[in-house]
CSV table of C-alpha atoms and ligand atoms in Angstrom, one decimal:
chain,number,residue,atom,x,y,z
A,17,MET,CA,100.7,180.3,27.3
A,18,PRO,CA,100.2,176.2,25.2
A,19,VAL,CA,96.9,175.3,23.7
A,20,THR,CA,95.9,172.8,26.1
A,21,HIS,CA,95.0,169.3,23.5
A,22,ARG,CA,92.5,168.5,24.4
A,23,LEU,CA,90.3,166.1,22.3
A,24,VAL,CA,86.2,166.0,21.6
A,25,PRO,CA,84.6,163.4,21.8
A,26,GLU,CA,83.0,165.0,18.3
A,27,ARG,CA,86.1,165.0,16.3
A,28,PRO,CA,87.3,162.7,15.5
A,29,ILE,CA,91.6,162.1,15.2
A,30,ARG,CA,94.1,161.1,12.9
A,31,LEU,CA,97.6,160.1,14.9
A,32,THR,CA,99.3,161.0,12.2
A,33,GLU,CA,97.8,164.5,11.8
A,34,LEU,CA,99.2,165.8,14.9
A,35,PRO,CA,101.8,167.9,15.8
A,36,THR,CA,105.0,165.8,17.4
A,37,ARG,CA,106.9,169.2,18.4
A,38,GLY,CA,104.9,172.0,20.1
A,39,GLN,CA,107.6,174.9,19.1
A,40,SER,CA,104.7,176.3,16.8
A,41,PHE,CA,102.3,176.4,19.9
A,42,TYR,CA,104.8,178.4,21.6
A,43,PRO,CA,107.0,180.8,19.5
A,44,ALA,CA,108.5,182.6,22.4
A,45,GLY,CA,111.0,179.4,22.4
A,46,LYS,CA,112.1,177.0,24.4
A,47,GLU,CA,113.8,179.4,27.9
A,48,ALA,CA,110.7,182.0,27.7
A,49,ALA,CA,108.7,177.6,28.7
A,50,LYS,CA,111.1,177.5,31.2
A,51,ALA,CA,110.8,180.2,32.9
A,52,GLU,CA,107.4,179.7,32.4
A,53,PHE,CA,107.2,176.5,33.2
A,54,ARG,CA,108.9,176.6,36.6
A,55,ALA,CA,106.2,179.0,37.7
A,56,LEU,CA,103.5,176.8,36.6
A,57,ARG,CA,105.9,173.7,39.1
A,58,LYS,CA,105.7,176.3,41.9
A,59,GLU,CA,101.5,177.1,41.5
A,60,LEU,CA,101.3,173.5,41.5
A,61,ALA,CA,103.0,172.5,44.8
A,62,GLU,CA,101.0,175.7,45.6
A,63,LEU,CA,98.0,174.1,44.8
A,64,GLN,CA,98.3,170.5,45.7
A,65,TYR,CA,99.6,171.7,49.4
A,66,ARG,CA,96.0,173.0,49.7
A,67,PHE,CA,94.3,170.6,47.6
A,68,TYR,CA,96.1,168.4,50.7
A,69,ALA,CA,94.2,170.1,52.4
A,70,ASP,CA,91.2,170.7,51.5
A,71,GLY,CA,90.4,166.9,51.2
A,72,ARG,CA,87.3,167.0,48.7
A,73,PHE,CA,88.3,165.9,46.3
A,74,ARG,CA,90.4,163.2,43.8
A,75,LEU,CA,92.7,164.1,41.0
A,76,LEU,CA,93.4,161.5,38.5
A,77,ILE,CA,96.7,161.8,35.9
A,78,ILE,CA,96.8,158.5,33.6
A,79,LEU,CA,100.3,158.6,31.4
A,80,GLN,CA,100.5,156.7,28.7
A,81,ALA,CA,102.8,156.7,25.2
A,82,MET,CA,105.4,154.7,22.8
A,83,ASP,CA,108.9,153.5,25.1
A,84,ALA,CA,110.8,156.2,25.9
A,85,GLY,CA,107.8,158.4,25.4
A,86,GLY,CA,108.7,160.1,28.7
A,87,LYS,CA,105.9,159.3,30.9
A,88,ASP,CA,109.3,159.1,33.7
A,89,GLY,CA,111.0,162.6,32.8
A,90,THR,CA,106.9,164.1,32.6
A,91,ILE,CA,106.0,162.7,36.3
A,92,ARG,CA,110.1,163.8,37.3
A,93,ARG,CA,110.0,167.7,36.5
A,94,VAL,CA,106.7,168.3,36.4
A,95,PHE,CA,106.0,166.8,40.3
A,96,GLN,CA,108.9,168.4,41.6
A,97,GLY,CA,108.4,169.8,44.6
A,98,VAL,CA,104.7,168.7,45.7
A,99,ASN,CA,104.2,167.0,48.9
A,100,PRO,CA,104.8,163.3,48.1
A,101,GLN,CA,102.4,162.4,51.1
A,102,GLY,CA,99.5,163.8,48.7
A,103,VAL,CA,100.9,162.2,45.1
A,104,ARG,CA,100.9,158.3,44.6
A,105,VAL,CA,102.5,157.0,41.0
A,106,THR,CA,101.1,153.9,40.4
A,107,SER,CA,103.9,152.1,37.1
A,108,PHE,CA,101.1,148.9,35.4
A,109,LYS,CA,103.3,146.0,34.5
A,110,VAL,CA,102.8,143.0,33.2
A,111,PRO,CA,99.9,141.7,35.6
A,112,SER,CA,100.6,139.0,37.9
A,113,LYS,CA,98.8,135.5,37.9
A,114,GLU,CA,96.8,137.4,40.7
A,115,GLU,CA,95.7,140.7,38.4
A,116,LEU,CA,95.1,138.0,35.8
A,117,ALA,CA,93.1,136.0,38.0
A,118,HIS,CA,90.4,138.6,38.1
A,119,ASP,CA,89.1,141.6,35.7
A,120,PHE,CA,91.1,144.1,33.4
A,121,LEU,CA,89.8,146.6,35.7
A,122,TRP,CA,90.2,144.9,39.5
A,123,ARG,CA,94.0,145.5,39.5
A,124,ILE,CA,92.9,149.8,38.5
A,125,HIS,CA,90.0,150.7,40.7
A,126,LYS,CA,92.2,149.9,43.5
A,127,ALA,CA,94.9,152.1,42.6
A,128,VAL,CA,92.4,154.9,42.1
A,129,PRO,CA,93.5,157.5,44.2
A,130,GLY,CA,91.1,158.6,47.2
A,131,ASN,CA,90.5,162.0,49.7
A,132,GLY,CA,92.6,164.7,48.8
A,133,MET,CA,95.2,163.0,47.0
A,134,ILE,CA,96.4,163.2,43.0
A,135,GLY,CA,96.5,160.1,41.7
A,136,ILE,CA,99.3,159.3,38.9
A,137,PHE,CA,99.1,156.0,36.8
A,138,ASN,CA,102.0,155.8,34.8
A,139,ARG,CA,100.4,153.2,32.1
A,140,SER,CA,97.0,152.1,33.2
A,141,HIS,CA,93.9,150.6,32.0
A,142,TYR,CA,94.4,151.2,28.7
A,143,GLU,CA,97.8,148.9,28.0
A,144,ASP,CA,94.8,146.4,28.1
A,145,VAL,CA,93.3,147.9,24.7
A,146,LEU,CA,97.6,148.7,23.4
A,147,VAL,CA,99.8,146.0,24.5
A,148,VAL,CA,97.1,143.1,24.6
A,149,ARG,CA,96.0,144.2,20.8
A,150,VAL,CA,98.5,144.8,19.4
A,151,HIS,CA,100.2,141.1,20.7
A,152,ASN,CA,97.0,139.3,20.2
A,153,LEU,CA,97.1,138.4,24.3
A,154,VAL,CA,93.2,138.0,24.4
A,155,PRO,CA,91.3,137.9,21.3
A,156,GLU,CA,89.1,140.2,20.0
A,157,SER,CA,86.1,139.6,21.5
A,158,VAL,CA,87.6,140.3,24.8
A,159,TRP,CA,89.2,143.5,24.0
A,160,ARG,CA,86.8,145.2,21.9
A,161,PRO,CA,84.4,145.4,24.5
A,162,ARG,CA,86.9,147.1,26.6
A,163,TYR,CA,86.7,150.7,25.0
A,164,GLU,CA,83.1,150.6,26.4
A,165,GLN,CA,84.1,149.3,30.3
A,166,ILE,CA,86.5,152.0,30.5
A,167,ASN,CA,84.5,154.5,29.5
A,168,GLN,CA,81.5,153.3,32.0
A,169,PHE,CA,84.6,152.9,34.4
A,170,GLU,CA,86.2,156.4,34.2
A,171,LYS,CA,82.3,158.2,34.5
A,172,MET,CA,81.8,156.2,37.5
A,173,LEU,CA,84.5,157.2,38.9
A,174,THR,CA,84.0,161.0,37.7
A,175,GLU,CA,80.5,160.8,39.2
A,176,THR,CA,82.2,159.5,42.3
A,177,GLY,CA,84.2,162.7,42.7
A,178,THR,CA,87.3,161.8,41.0
A,179,THR,CA,88.7,164.3,38.0
A,180,ILE,CA,90.3,162.5,35.1
A,181,LEU,CA,93.1,164.1,33.1
A,182,LYS,CA,94.4,161.5,30.2
A,183,PHE,CA,97.6,162.1,28.9
A,184,TYR,CA,99.0,160.7,25.7
A,185,LEU,CA,102.6,161.8,25.2
A,186,HIS,CA,103.3,162.3,21.4
A,187,ILE,CA,106.3,161.4,19.6
A,188,SER,CA,107.7,161.2,16.6
A,189,LYS,CA,109.3,157.5,15.6
A,190,GLU,CA,112.4,159.3,14.9
A,191,GLU,CA,112.0,160.6,18.0
A,192,GLN,CA,112.2,156.9,19.4
A,193,LYS,CA,115.2,156.0,17.6
A,194,GLN,CA,117.4,158.9,19.3
A,195,ARG,CA,116.5,158.6,22.4
A,196,PHE,CA,116.7,154.3,21.9
A,197,GLN,CA,120.0,155.2,20.6
A,198,GLU,CA,120.9,157.1,24.0
A,199,ARG,CA,119.6,154.5,25.9
A,200,VAL,CA,122.3,152.4,23.9
A,201,ASP,CA,125.0,154.8,24.0
A,202,ASN,CA,125.5,156.1,27.3
A,203,PRO,CA,125.8,153.8,30.2
A,204,GLU,CA,124.6,155.6,32.8
A,205,LYS,CA,121.2,154.7,30.4
A,206,HIS,CA,121.4,151.5,30.2
A,207,TRP,CA,119.8,150.1,32.7
A,208,LYS,CA,116.9,151.9,30.6
A,209,PHE,CA,117.5,149.7,27.2
A,210,SER,CA,115.3,146.9,27.1
A,211,HIS,CA,115.5,144.6,24.0
A,212,ASP,CA,111.7,144.0,24.2
A,213,ASP,CA,111.3,148.3,23.0
A,214,LEU,CA,113.0,147.0,20.1
A,215,LYS,CA,110.6,144.2,19.5
A,216,LYS,CA,107.6,146.7,20.2
A,217,ARG,CA,108.9,149.0,18.0
A,218,ALA,CA,109.0,147.1,14.6
A,219,LEU,CA,105.0,147.6,15.0
A,220,TRP,CA,104.8,151.1,15.4
A,221,ASP,CA,101.7,151.4,13.1
A,222,ALA,CA,100.0,149.0,14.4
A,223,TYR,CA,100.4,150.8,17.9
A,224,MET,CA,99.8,154.2,16.5
A,225,ALA,CA,96.7,152.7,15.1
A,226,ALA,CA,95.0,150.8,18.4
A,227,TYR,CA,96.8,154.4,20.0
A,228,GLU,CA,94.0,155.6,17.8
A,229,GLU,CA,91.0,154.0,18.3
A,230,ALA,CA,91.6,154.1,22.4
A,231,LEU,CA,92.4,157.6,21.6
A,232,ASN,CA,88.8,158.2,19.8
A,233,ARG,CA,86.7,155.9,21.5
A,234,CYS,CA,87.4,157.0,25.0
A,235,THR,CA,87.7,160.8,24.8
A,236,THR,CA,84.4,161.2,26.5
A,237,PRO,CA,82.7,164.7,28.2
A,238,TRP,CA,84.1,163.4,31.2
A,239,ALA,CA,87.4,161.9,30.4
A,240,PRO,CA,88.6,163.6,27.8
A,241,TRP,CA,92.7,162.6,26.4
A,242,TYR,CA,94.8,165.3,26.3
A,243,VAL,CA,97.1,164.3,23.0
A,244,ILE,CA,101.1,166.4,23.8
A,245,PRO,CA,103.3,166.8,20.9
A,246,ALA,CA,106.4,165.6,22.8
A,247,ASP,CA,108.9,165.5,20.7
A,248,GLN,CA,110.4,169.2,22.8
A,249,LYS,CA,110.2,168.4,26.6
A,250,TRP,CA,110.2,171.1,27.1
A,251,TYR,CA,106.9,172.0,26.0
A,252,ARG,CA,105.4,168.6,26.9
A,253,ASN,CA,106.2,169.5,30.2
A,254,LEU,CA,103.9,172.5,30.0
A,255,ALA,CA,101.5,171.8,27.9
A,256,ILE,CA,101.0,169.2,31.2
A,257,ALA,CA,101.2,171.3,33.7
A,258,ARG,CA,99.2,174.1,32.2
A,259,VAL,CA,96.0,171.2,32.2
A,260,ILE,CA,96.7,170.0,36.1
A,261,VAL,CA,97.2,174.0,37.1
A,262,ASP,CA,94.5,174.8,35.5
A,263,THR,CA,92.3,172.2,36.2
A,264,ILE,CA,93.0,171.9,40.1
A,265,LYS,CA,92.1,176.2,40.1
A,266,GLN,CA,88.9,175.1,38.9
A,267,LEU,CA,88.6,172.4,41.8
A,268,ASP,CA,88.8,175.5,43.8
A,269,PRO,CA,90.5,173.9,46.7
A,270,GLN,CA,90.4,175.2,50.8
A,271,PHE,CA,91.8,175.4,53.4
A,272,PRO,CA,89.0,173.6,56.0
A,273,PRO,CA,87.6,176.5,58.3
A,274,PRO,CA,89.5,176.0,62.3
A,275,GLU,CA,87.3,174.0,65.0
A,276,GLY,CA,86.2,176.9,66.3
A,277,ASP,CA,87.1,180.0,67.8
A,278,LEU,CA,91.2,179.4,66.7
A,279,SER,CA,92.0,183.1,69.4
A,280,GLN,CA,90.6,181.7,72.6
A,281,VAL,CA,93.0,178.4,72.7
A,282,VAL,CA,95.6,179.2,75.0
A,283,ILE,CA,98.8,176.5,74.4
A,284,GLU,CA,100.7,175.5,77.8
B,306,ADP,P1,107.7,150.8,31.3
B,306,ADP,O1,108.4,150.8,30.0
B,306,ADP,O2,106.6,152.2,31.9
B,306,ADP,O3,108.6,152.2,32.4
B,306,ADP,P2,108.3,148.5,31.8
B,306,ADP,O4,109.9,148.8,30.8
B,306,ADP,O5,109.0,147.3,33.1
B,306,ADP,O6,108.0,150.4,32.4
B,306,ADP,O7,107.3,148.8,31.6
B,306,ADP,C1,106.0,147.9,31.3
B,306,ADP,C2,105.1,146.6,30.1
B,306,ADP,O8,104.4,146.6,31.4
B,306,ADP,C3,105.4,147.1,29.5
B,306,ADP,O9,106.2,146.2,28.0
B,306,ADP,C4,103.5,146.6,29.4
B,306,ADP,O10,103.3,147.1,27.8
B,306,ADP,C5,103.5,145.9,29.8
B,306,ADP,N1,102.0,146.1,30.5
B,306,ADP,C6,101.5,147.0,31.1
B,306,ADP,N2,99.8,146.6,31.3
B,306,ADP,C7,100.1,145.4,30.6
B,306,ADP,C8,98.7,144.4,30.6
B,306,ADP,N3,97.3,145.2,30.9
B,306,ADP,N4,98.6,143.5,29.7
B,306,ADP,C9,99.6,143.1,29.5
B,306,ADP,N5,101.6,143.6,29.0
B,306,ADP,C10,100.9,145.2,30.5
């Protein structure tokens, strides 16, 4: 059973001091972790069925990472077997003209999950204090107030019935290099490679500074960040699945009661 890697507001972190490998948190090793993960995934599928039927709760899962950090793989692996009808994945790309003509939370708010739904954000409003900050897409006077605006937005969501889980998939610069190399070498992965990714890699330190500030400023009692060691996929999958399963368990979704006494129902 891995530790949660949940941040707390009182203890600011430095990303360079947080591990990117999970091995030491799971001494039993990869094969044992994979077995535990498979069992968890089954549990998640059962819980989500009940969560969907219950319809009282909303769960928002936010995934952020550097390129090749494993967001896509996490979604594919952790949610394998879950009923697609109850899950909606939204991938946030470079904003459209229409999106840019609104406040930065406009497109985000439209995508938050409704009752009984699990919403997964592949990137999120955090891009507006990450890529936007690192590449100077707007002046600091615009992006700096966003930390507080994000906190207030997330507070409103949790106060109105949404549970929020935020995962930063923490990979090392060396691991990113290896994953990029694999994308260059393997024809089936060419589609994943973008020259733009290399420009961002060159700004690694500026990204780390931006992530660090976002994680520290936007870890709140209502919506904490989890910094997941993500160099080893088996650990990343296990740690994230564990947090999600525990969170849904705590909500304790129930099948709604039947409409009246079904023992009297006669189906002709
Ligand atoms: P991904 O890398 O997530 O698989 P893409 O390769 O299509 O998907 O990249 C999406 C791009 O959109 C990323 O470079 C990301 O930084 C960018 N992006 C997302 N949100 C914003 C935003 N609010 N402002 C500027 N760029 C953004």
